[in-house]
Amino acid sequence: MRILRDRRQVVALSREWRRRDTQTLALVPTMGNLHEGHLALVRRARERGDRVLVSVFVNPLQFDRPDDLAAYPRTLEADAQKLAELGVDGLFCPDAGEMYPEGGPSEVRVVIPGISTLLEGASRPGHFDGVATVVAKLFNLVQPDVAVFGQKDYQQLRLIEAMVAALDFPVVIDSLPTVRADDGLALSSRNSRLSPQARERAPELYRSLYDVVAACKLEADSWPAAFSEPIAAAADRLGQAGFHLDYLSIRRADDLGEPQPGDTDLVLLAAAWLDGVRLIDNLRFGYGKFAGE
Ligand code: PAF
């Protein structure tokens, strides 16, 4: 596995790979501290590309709080080992100065209106501008044919799809369902920051999502009243379990707008603090008499 820290090395390697015109290149952008959820994305990339490049970069632009950026776990050596074992061809792990050179136009941001200011974007102003900017830079440097993202960051996935469509990036976006621990907790690098007691309570978030969706489906004829009661009950339950809920909201699955009568493809999204750690999760579901599961 080639380990690259310099942007020019990435451009050169990508060119070298694609010079042999049968070669497709798959990219998995990450911030490192790789867990089984990331490794599933890498395995998918292996299926989709002749060559696989993984980026590990803790992107300062997408953190709205310096303490959160400082606390983000950095485990590059262990990450490299895992990626090498999966047969990854290249690991791009620049530092912040390499990605955002001093004296460069550091105020440039890629802003996707609408979706970047809802939900996660409302709670973390500027977060999605940072995500879109770094992902656009990675797409330009790597020129991947396919890029693979996790559905756990559902709003991020939709934002990236919107960016690719709006800016005509010649890349196919692929995604994989959330990988969960046996007790239902969505795998996340942030889970390692939970105390043992909080880790025990953390699966309540997913259980609550599951219960809300089950209750909404039972009441499929009485939209939208059907949503408010299960959501209020779940919010209550999460509060009792020690969560500080940020949002728990049902949205249209395609653009995350407020659902309208007749919408059948929906997603329930949640963000909550537990023990000082911000957890997010989501559950997509079909709704209404004619909706598929
Ligand atoms: O999902 C992540 O890990 C990050 O937001 C991403 C897409 C790698 C951009 O920094």
mmCIF file of N, CA, C and O in Angstrom, residues 41-118:
data_model
loop_
_atom_site.group_PDB
_atom_site.id
_atom_site.type_symbol
_atom_site.label_atom_id
_atom_site.label_comp_id
_atom_site.label_asym_id
_atom_site.label_seq_id
_atom_site.Cartn_x
_atom_site.Cartn_y
_atom_site.Cartn_z
ATOM 1 N N LEU A 41 -17.081 -0.165 4.044
ATOM 2 C CA LEU A 41 -17.009 0.755 2.885
ATOM 3 C C LEU A 41 -15.796 0.409 2.020
ATOM 4 O O LEU A 41 -15.865 0.444 0.780
ATOM 5 N N VAL A 42 -14.705 0.065 2.674
ATOM 6 C CA VAL A 42 -13.484 -0.265 1.924
ATOM 7 C C VAL A 42 -13.690 -1.556 1.126
ATOM 8 O O VAL A 42 -13.294 -1.646 -0.036
ATOM 9 N N ARG A 43 -14.360 -2.527 1.762
ATOM 10 C CA ARG A 43 -14.622 -3.787 1.032
ATOM 11 C C ARG A 43 -15.510 -3.508 -0.180
ATOM 12 O O ARG A 43 -15.317 -4.069 -1.248
ATOM 13 N N ARG A 44 -16.494 -2.635 -0.020
ATOM 14 C CA ARG A 44 -17.360 -2.290 -1.147
ATOM 15 C C ARG A 44 -16.529 -1.610 -2.245
ATOM 16 O O ARG A 44 -16.684 -1.889 -3.432
ATOM 17 N N ALA A 45 -15.649 -0.721 -1.830
ATOM 18 C CA ALA A 45 -14.794 -0.019 -2.806
ATOM 19 C C ALA A 45 -13.931 -1.032 -3.559
ATOM 20 O O ALA A 45 -13.709 -0.888 -4.767
ATOM 21 N N ARG A 46 -13.486 -2.037 -2.859
ATOM 22 C CA ARG A 46 -12.681 -3.098 -3.487
ATOM 23 C C ARG A 46 -13.476 -3.770 -4.616
ATOM 24 O O ARG A 46 -12.939 -4.117 -5.667
ATOM 25 N N GLU A 47 -14.790 -3.969 -4.345
ATOM 26 C CA GLU A 47 -15.650 -4.587 -5.386
ATOM 27 C C GLU A 47 -15.868 -3.650 -6.564
ATOM 28 O O GLU A 47 -16.037 -4.075 -7.683
ATOM 29 N N ARG A 48 -15.907 -2.337 -6.258
ATOM 30 C CA ARG A 48 -16.274 -1.367 -7.301
ATOM 31 C C ARG A 48 -15.096 -0.870 -8.124
ATOM 32 O O ARG A 48 -15.286 -0.376 -9.232
ATOM 33 N N GLY A 49 -13.891 -0.959 -7.577
ATOM 34 C CA GLY A 49 -12.743 -0.381 -8.284
ATOM 35 C C GLY A 49 -11.602 -1.365 -8.443
ATOM 36 O O GLY A 49 -11.410 -2.244 -7.602
ATOM 37 N N ASP A 50 -10.838 -1.201 -9.523
ATOM 38 C CA ASP A 50 -9.606 -1.993 -9.666
ATOM 39 C C ASP A 50 -8.570 -1.500 -8.657
ATOM 40 O O ASP A 50 -7.731 -2.254 -8.190
ATOM 41 N N ARG A 51 -8.633 -0.209 -8.390
ATOM 42 C CA ARG A 51 -7.734 0.402 -7.412
ATOM 43 C C ARG A 51 -8.567 1.078 -6.347
ATOM 44 O O ARG A 51 -9.613 1.668 -6.660
ATOM 45 N N VAL A 52 -8.082 0.987 -5.096
ATOM 46 C CA VAL A 52 -8.816 1.631 -3.999
ATOM 47 C C VAL A 52 -7.879 2.591 -3.263
ATOM 48 O O VAL A 52 -6.765 2.216 -2.885
ATOM 49 N N LEU A 53 -8.362 3.807 -3.104
ATOM 50 C CA LEU A 53 -7.617 4.790 -2.328
ATOM 51 C C LEU A 53 -8.489 5.234 -1.154
ATOM 52 O O LEU A 53 -9.681 5.520 -1.338
ATOM 53 N N VAL A 54 -7.927 5.223 0.038
ATOM 54 C CA VAL A 54 -8.647 5.677 1.238
ATOM 55 C C VAL A 54 -7.963 6.948 1.733
ATOM 56 O O VAL A 54 -6.727 6.997 1.775
ATOM 57 N N SER A 55 -8.752 7.961 2.055
ATOM 58 C CA SER A 55 -8.150 9.148 2.657
ATOM 59 C C SER A 55 -8.471 9.164 4.146
ATOM 60 O O SER A 55 -9.576 8.791 4.569
ATOM 61 N N VAL A 56 -7.487 9.549 4.922
ATOM 62 C CA VAL A 56 -7.657 9.733 6.368
ATOM 63 C C VAL A 56 -7.229 11.170 6.654
ATOM 64 O O VAL A 56 -6.049 11.501 6.556
ATOM 65 N N PHE A 57 -8.215 11.995 6.938
ATOM 66 C CA PHE A 57 -7.908 13.406 7.197
ATOM 67 C C PHE A 57 -8.953 13.973 8.145
ATOM 68 O O PHE A 57 -10.146 13.993 7.811
ATOM 69 N N VAL A 58 -8.515 14.370 9.328
ATOM 70 C CA VAL A 58 -9.437 14.994 10.288
ATOM 71 C C VAL A 58 -9.547 16.463 9.860
ATOM 72 O O VAL A 58 -8.642 17.262 10.089
ATOM 73 N N ASN A 59 -10.650 16.753 9.220
ATOM 74 C CA ASN A 59 -10.830 18.014 8.497
ATOM 75 C C ASN A 59 -11.232 19.158 9.435
ATOM 76 O O ASN A 59 -12.391 19.225 9.859
ATOM 77 N N PRO A 60 -10.312 20.062 9.754
ATOM 78 C CA PRO A 60 -10.654 21.111 10.733
ATOM 79 C C PRO A 60 -11.842 21.966 10.301
ATOM 80 O O PRO A 60 -12.585 22.468 11.146
ATOM 81 N N LEU A 61 -12.049 22.096 8.995
ATOM 82 C CA LEU A 61 -13.101 22.970 8.480
ATOM 83 C C LEU A 61 -14.517 22.520 8.879
ATOM 84 O O LEU A 61 -15.447 23.314 8.852
ATOM 85 N N GLN A 62 -14.673 21.252 9.191
ATOM 86 C CA GLN A 62 -16.029 20.780 9.468
ATOM 87 C C GLN A 62 -16.340 20.670 10.962
ATOM 88 O O GLN A 62 -17.401 20.186 11.345
ATOM 89 N N PHE A 63 -15.393 21.114 11.801
ATOM 90 C CA PHE A 63 -15.635 21.099 13.246
ATOM 91 C C PHE A 63 -16.052 22.485 13.690
ATOM 92 O O PHE A 63 -15.351 23.470 13.403
ATOM 93 N N ASP A 64 -17.182 22.563 14.376
ATOM 94 C CA ASP A 64 -17.626 23.876 14.838
ATOM 95 C C ASP A 64 -17.076 24.181 16.228
ATOM 96 O O ASP A 64 -17.194 25.299 16.698
ATOM 97 N N ARG A 65 -16.465 23.157 16.886
ATOM 98 C CA ARG A 65 -15.925 23.407 18.235
ATOM 99 C C ARG A 65 -14.487 22.910 18.309
ATOM 100 O O ARG A 65 -14.222 21.727 18.018
ATOM 101 N N PRO A 66 -13.560 23.777 18.736
ATOM 102 C CA PRO A 66 -12.148 23.375 18.811
ATOM 103 C C PRO A 66 -11.929 22.161 19.726
ATOM 104 O O PRO A 66 -11.077 21.312 19.446
ATOM 105 N N ASP A 67 -12.704 22.066 20.834
ATOM 106 C CA ASP A 67 -12.494 20.930 21.747
ATOM 107 C C ASP A 67 -12.884 19.613 21.078
ATOM 108 O O ASP A 67 -12.253 18.575 21.289
ATOM 109 N N ASP A 68 -13.897 19.673 20.219
ATOM 110 C CA ASP A 68 -14.331 18.461 19.501
ATOM 111 C C ASP A 68 -13.236 18.030 18.516
ATOM 112 O O ASP A 68 -12.904 16.849 18.422
ATOM 113 N N LEU A 69 -12.661 19.013 17.832
ATOM 114 C CA LEU A 69 -11.571 18.713 16.887
ATOM 115 C C LEU A 69 -10.380 18.114 17.636
ATOM 116 O O LEU A 69 -9.805 17.099 17.207
ATOM 117 N N ALA A 70 -10.048 18.719 18.778
ATOM 118 C CA ALA A 70 -8.882 18.234 19.536
ATOM 119 C C ALA A 70 -9.115 16.817 20.048
ATOM 120 O O ALA A 70 -8.193 15.999 20.091
ATOM 121 N N ALA A 71 -10.387 16.530 20.436
ATOM 122 C CA ALA A 71 -10.674 15.217 21.046
ATOM 123 C C ALA A 71 -10.883 14.119 20.004
ATOM 124 O O ALA A 71 -10.984 12.944 20.356
ATOM 125 N N TYR A 72 -10.944 14.487 18.725
ATOM 126 C CA TYR A 72 -11.243 13.462 17.715
ATOM 127 C C TYR A 72 -10.115 12.425 17.695
ATOM 128 O O TYR A 72 -8.944 12.789 17.571
ATOM 129 N N PRO A 73 -10.450 11.125 17.832
ATOM 130 C CA PRO A 73 -9.377 10.126 17.958
ATOM 131 C C PRO A 73 -8.541 9.987 16.687
ATOM 132 O O PRO A 73 -9.082 9.906 15.589
ATOM 133 N N ARG A 74 -7.220 9.989 16.865
ATOM 134 C CA ARG A 74 -6.302 9.864 15.724
ATOM 135 C C ARG A 74 -5.467 8.598 15.921
ATOM 136 O O ARG A 74 -4.696 8.512 16.888
ATOM 137 N N THR A 75 -5.628 7.651 15.031
ATOM 138 C CA THR A 75 -5.000 6.331 15.196
ATOM 139 C C THR A 75 -4.408 5.877 13.862
ATOM 140 O O THR A 75 -4.704 4.766 13.387
ATOM 141 N N LEU A 76 -3.586 6.725 13.268
ATOM 142 C CA LEU A 76 -3.146 6.495 11.889
ATOM 143 C C LEU A 76 -2.418 5.167 11.692
ATOM 144 O O LEU A 76 -2.663 4.462 10.702
ATOM 145 N N GLU A 77 -1.557 4.804 12.658
ATOM 146 C CA GLU A 77 -0.783 3.564 12.456
ATOM 147 C C GLU A 77 -1.703 2.344 12.391
ATOM 148 O O GLU A 77 -1.583 1.503 11.485
ATOM 149 N N ALA A 78 -2.625 2.285 13.353
ATOM 150 C CA ALA A 78 -3.570 1.151 13.372
ATOM 151 C C ALA A 78 -4.449 1.182 12.124
ATOM 152 O O ALA A 78 -4.751 0.137 11.529
ATOM 153 N N ASP A 79 -4.844 2.385 11.685
ATOM 154 C CA ASP A 79 -5.689 2.509 10.483
ATOM 155 C C ASP A 79 -4.949 1.961 9.265
ATOM 156 O O ASP A 79 -5.501 1.195 8.461
ATOM 157 N N ALA A 80 -3.668 2.351 9.147
ATOM 158 C CA ALA A 80 -2.877 1.918 7.985
ATOM 159 C C ALA A 80 -2.756 0.400 7.957
ATOM 160 O O ALA A 80 -2.865 -0.235 6.900
ATOM 161 N N GLN A 81 -2.572 -0.163 9.132
ATOM 162 C CA GLN A 81 -2.455 -1.635 9.241
ATOM 163 C C GLN A 81 -3.735 -2.310 8.739
ATOM 164 O O GLN A 81 -3.701 -3.238 7.917
ATOM 165 N N LYS A 82 -4.890 -1.806 9.192
ATOM 166 C CA LYS A 82 -6.180 -2.401 8.782
ATOM 167 C C LYS A 82 -6.364 -2.278 7.263
ATOM 168 O O LYS A 82 -6.840 -3.206 6.605
ATOM 169 N N LEU A 83 -6.003 -1.122 6.720
ATOM 170 C CA LEU A 83 -6.209 -0.886 5.285
ATOM 171 C C LEU A 83 -5.283 -1.771 4.455
ATOM 172 O O LEU A 83 -5.696 -2.323 3.425
ATOM 173 N N ALA A 84 -4.053 -1.939 4.939
ATOM 174 C CA ALA A 84 -3.102 -2.795 4.211
ATOM 175 C C ALA A 84 -3.636 -4.227 4.184
ATOM 176 O O ALA A 84 -3.571 -4.923 3.158
ATOM 177 N N GLU A 85 -4.209 -4.664 5.322
ATOM 178 C CA GLU A 85 -4.740 -6.035 5.385
ATOM 179 C C GLU A 85 -5.902 -6.235 4.404
ATOM 180 O O GLU A 85 -6.153 -7.337 3.936
ATOM 181 N N LEU A 86 -6.625 -5.162 4.099
ATOM 182 C CA LEU A 86 -7.754 -5.279 3.154
ATOM 183 C C LEU A 86 -7.308 -5.105 1.702
ATOM 184 O O LEU A 86 -8.138 -5.081 0.794
ATOM 185 N N GLY A 87 -6.022 -4.940 1.499
ATOM 186 C CA GLY A 87 -5.513 -4.837 0.126
ATOM 187 C C GLY A 87 -5.745 -3.489 -0.518
ATOM 188 O O GLY A 87 -5.827 -3.382 -1.752
ATOM 189 N N VAL A 88 -5.848 -2.435 0.318
ATOM 190 C CA VAL A 88 -6.009 -1.079 -0.232
ATOM 191 C C VAL A 88 -4.716 -0.674 -0.957
ATOM 192 O O VAL A 88 -3.610 -1.001 -0.515
ATOM 193 N N ASP A 89 -4.864 0.016 -2.081
ATOM 194 C CA ASP A 89 -3.688 0.366 -2.889
ATOM 195 C C ASP A 89 -2.995 1.638 -2.405
ATOM 196 O O ASP A 89 -1.781 1.754 -2.513
ATOM 197 N N GLY A 90 -3.786 2.597 -1.934
ATOM 198 C CA GLY A 90 -3.176 3.860 -1.529
ATOM 199 C C GLY A 90 -3.882 4.453 -0.331
ATOM 200 O O GLY A 90 -5.116 4.364 -0.201
ATOM 201 N N LEU A 91 -3.096 5.043 0.585
ATOM 202 C CA LEU A 91 -3.648 5.756 1.739
ATOM 203 C C LEU A 91 -3.160 7.201 1.637
ATOM 204 O O LEU A 91 -1.959 7.453 1.611
ATOM 205 N N PHE A 92 -4.097 8.126 1.557
ATOM 206 C CA PHE A 92 -3.764 9.550 1.489
ATOM 207 C C PHE A 92 -4.023 10.143 2.864
ATOM 208 O O PHE A 92 -5.169 10.155 3.325
ATOM 209 N N CYS A 93 -2.978 10.571 3.541
ATOM 210 C CA CYS A 93 -3.141 11.081 4.912
ATOM 211 C C CYS A 93 -2.379 12.401 5.067
ATOM 212 O O CYS A 93 -1.346 12.444 5.728
ATOM 213 N N PRO A 94 -2.901 13.455 4.449
ATOM 214 C CA PRO A 94 -2.222 14.743 4.525
ATOM 215 C C PRO A 94 -2.411 15.376 5.905
ATOM 216 O O PRO A 94 -3.313 14.993 6.649
ATOM 217 N N ASP A 95 -1.573 16.356 6.232
ATOM 218 C CA ASP A 95 -1.881 17.142 7.437
ATOM 219 C C ASP A 95 -2.667 18.387 6.993
ATOM 220 O O ASP A 95 -2.871 18.615 5.793
ATOM 221 N N ALA A 96 -3.105 19.165 7.989
ATOM 222 C CA ALA A 96 -3.993 20.296 7.663
ATOM 223 C C ALA A 96 -3.291 21.317 6.771
ATOM 224 O O ALA A 96 -3.904 21.898 5.874
ATOM 225 N N GLY A 97 -1.986 21.521 6.987
ATOM 226 C CA GLY A 97 -1.233 22.483 6.188
ATOM 227 C C GLY A 97 -1.140 22.054 4.731
ATOM 228 O O GLY A 97 -1.059 22.888 3.827
ATOM 229 N N GLU A 98 -1.144 20.747 4.511
ATOM 230 C CA GLU A 98 -1.070 20.235 3.139
ATOM 231 C C GLU A 98 -2.423 20.435 2.423
ATOM 232 O O GLU A 98 -2.468 20.833 1.261
ATOM 233 N N MET A 99 -3.512 20.181 3.152
ATOM 234 C CA MET A 99 -4.837 20.331 2.527
ATOM 235 C C MET A 99 -5.233 21.792 2.377
ATOM 236 O O MET A 99 -5.897 22.174 1.419
ATOM 237 N N TYR A 100 -4.856 22.599 3.355
ATOM 238 C CA TYR A 100 -5.219 24.022 3.316
ATOM 239 C C TYR A 100 -3.940 24.840 3.493
ATOM 240 O O TYR A 100 -3.662 25.338 4.588
ATOM 241 N N PRO A 101 -3.130 24.970 2.427
ATOM 242 C CA PRO A 101 -1.839 25.646 2.578
ATOM 243 C C PRO A 101 -2.010 27.090 3.048
ATOM 244 O O PRO A 101 -2.926 27.778 2.604
ATOM 245 N N GLU A 102 -1.142 27.481 3.971
ATOM 246 C CA GLU A 102 -1.205 28.866 4.463
ATOM 247 C C GLU A 102 -0.957 29.832 3.326
ATOM 248 O O GLU A 102 -0.153 29.553 2.443
ATOM 249 N N GLY A 103 -1.665 30.920 3.369
ATOM 250 C CA GLY A 103 -1.503 31.885 2.288
ATOM 251 C C GLY A 103 -2.401 31.553 1.105
ATOM 252 O O GLY A 103 -2.562 32.352 0.200
ATOM 253 N N GLY A 104 -2.989 30.344 1.115
ATOM 254 C CA GLY A 104 -3.928 29.961 0.053
ATOM 255 C C GLY A 104 -5.263 30.634 0.314
ATOM 256 O O GLY A 104 -5.452 31.290 1.349
ATOM 257 N N PRO A 105 -6.188 30.483 -0.601
ATOM 258 C CA PRO A 105 -7.504 31.132 -0.414
ATOM 259 C C PRO A 105 -8.322 30.354 0.613
ATOM 260 O O PRO A 105 -9.263 29.649 0.283
ATOM 261 N N SER A 106 -7.952 30.530 1.892
ATOM 262 C CA SER A 106 -8.521 29.660 2.920
ATOM 263 C C SER A 106 -9.989 29.956 3.217
ATOM 264 O O SER A 106 -10.633 29.210 3.929
ATOM 265 N N GLU A 107 -10.515 31.051 2.676
ATOM 266 C CA GLU A 107 -11.940 31.319 2.939
ATOM 267 C C GLU A 107 -12.843 30.653 1.912
ATOM 268 O O GLU A 107 -14.064 30.754 2.009
ATOM 269 N N VAL A 108 -12.265 30.012 0.917
ATOM 270 C CA VAL A 108 -13.116 29.387 -0.111
ATOM 271 C C VAL A 108 -13.894 28.233 0.510
ATOM 272 O O VAL A 108 -13.335 27.387 1.199
ATOM 273 N N ARG A 109 -15.202 28.210 0.266
ATOM 274 C CA ARG A 109 -16.053 27.121 0.752
ATOM 275 C C ARG A 109 -16.994 26.679 -0.363
ATOM 276 O O ARG A 109 -17.468 27.518 -1.144
ATOM 277 N N VAL A 110 -17.284 25.403 -0.374
ATOM 278 C CA VAL A 110 -18.345 24.906 -1.247
ATOM 279 C C VAL A 110 -19.615 24.881 -0.406
ATOM 280 O O VAL A 110 -19.664 24.202 0.626
ATOM 281 N N VAL A 111 -20.603 25.642 -0.816
ATOM 282 C CA VAL A 111 -21.838 25.760 -0.020
ATOM 283 C C VAL A 111 -23.000 25.191 -0.833
ATOM 284 O O VAL A 111 -23.270 25.656 -1.945
ATOM 285 N N ILE A 112 -23.657 24.201 -0.265
ATOM 286 C CA ILE A 112 -24.824 23.621 -0.925
ATOM 287 C C ILE A 112 -26.047 24.166 -0.190
ATOM 288 O O ILE A 112 -26.306 23.760 0.959
ATOM 289 N N PRO A 113 -26.768 25.097 -0.801
ATOM 290 C CA PRO A 113 -27.866 25.735 -0.059
ATOM 291 C C PRO A 113 -28.945 24.726 0.320
ATOM 292 O O PRO A 113 -29.035 23.656 -0.269
ATOM 293 N N GLY A 114 -29.752 25.099 1.299
ATOM 294 C CA GLY A 114 -30.885 24.250 1.694
ATOM 295 C C GLY A 114 -30.425 23.163 2.632
ATOM 296 O O GLY A 114 -30.368 23.345 3.845
ATOM 297 N N ILE A 115 -30.029 22.059 2.049
ATOM 298 C CA ILE A 115 -29.744 20.869 2.860
ATOM 299 C C ILE A 115 -28.626 21.105 3.882
ATOM 300 O O ILE A 115 -28.610 20.499 4.946
ATOM 301 N N SER A 116 -27.719 22.040 3.580
ATOM 302 C CA SER A 116 -26.582 22.227 4.503
ATOM 303 C C SER A 116 -26.968 23.011 5.761
ATOM 304 O O SER A 116 -26.178 23.081 6.704
ATOM 305 N N THR A 117 -28.168 23.580 5.787
ATOM 306 C CA THR A 117 -28.538 24.372 6.967
ATOM 307 C C THR A 117 -29.632 23.709 7.813
ATOM 308 O O THR A 117 -30.071 24.263 8.810
ATOM 309 N N LEU A 118 -30.088 22.528 7.389
ATOM 310 C CA LEU A 118 -31.123 21.835 8.154
ATOM 311 C C LEU A 118 -30.496 20.977 9.249
ATOM 312 O O LEU A 118 -29.331 20.601 9.148
#
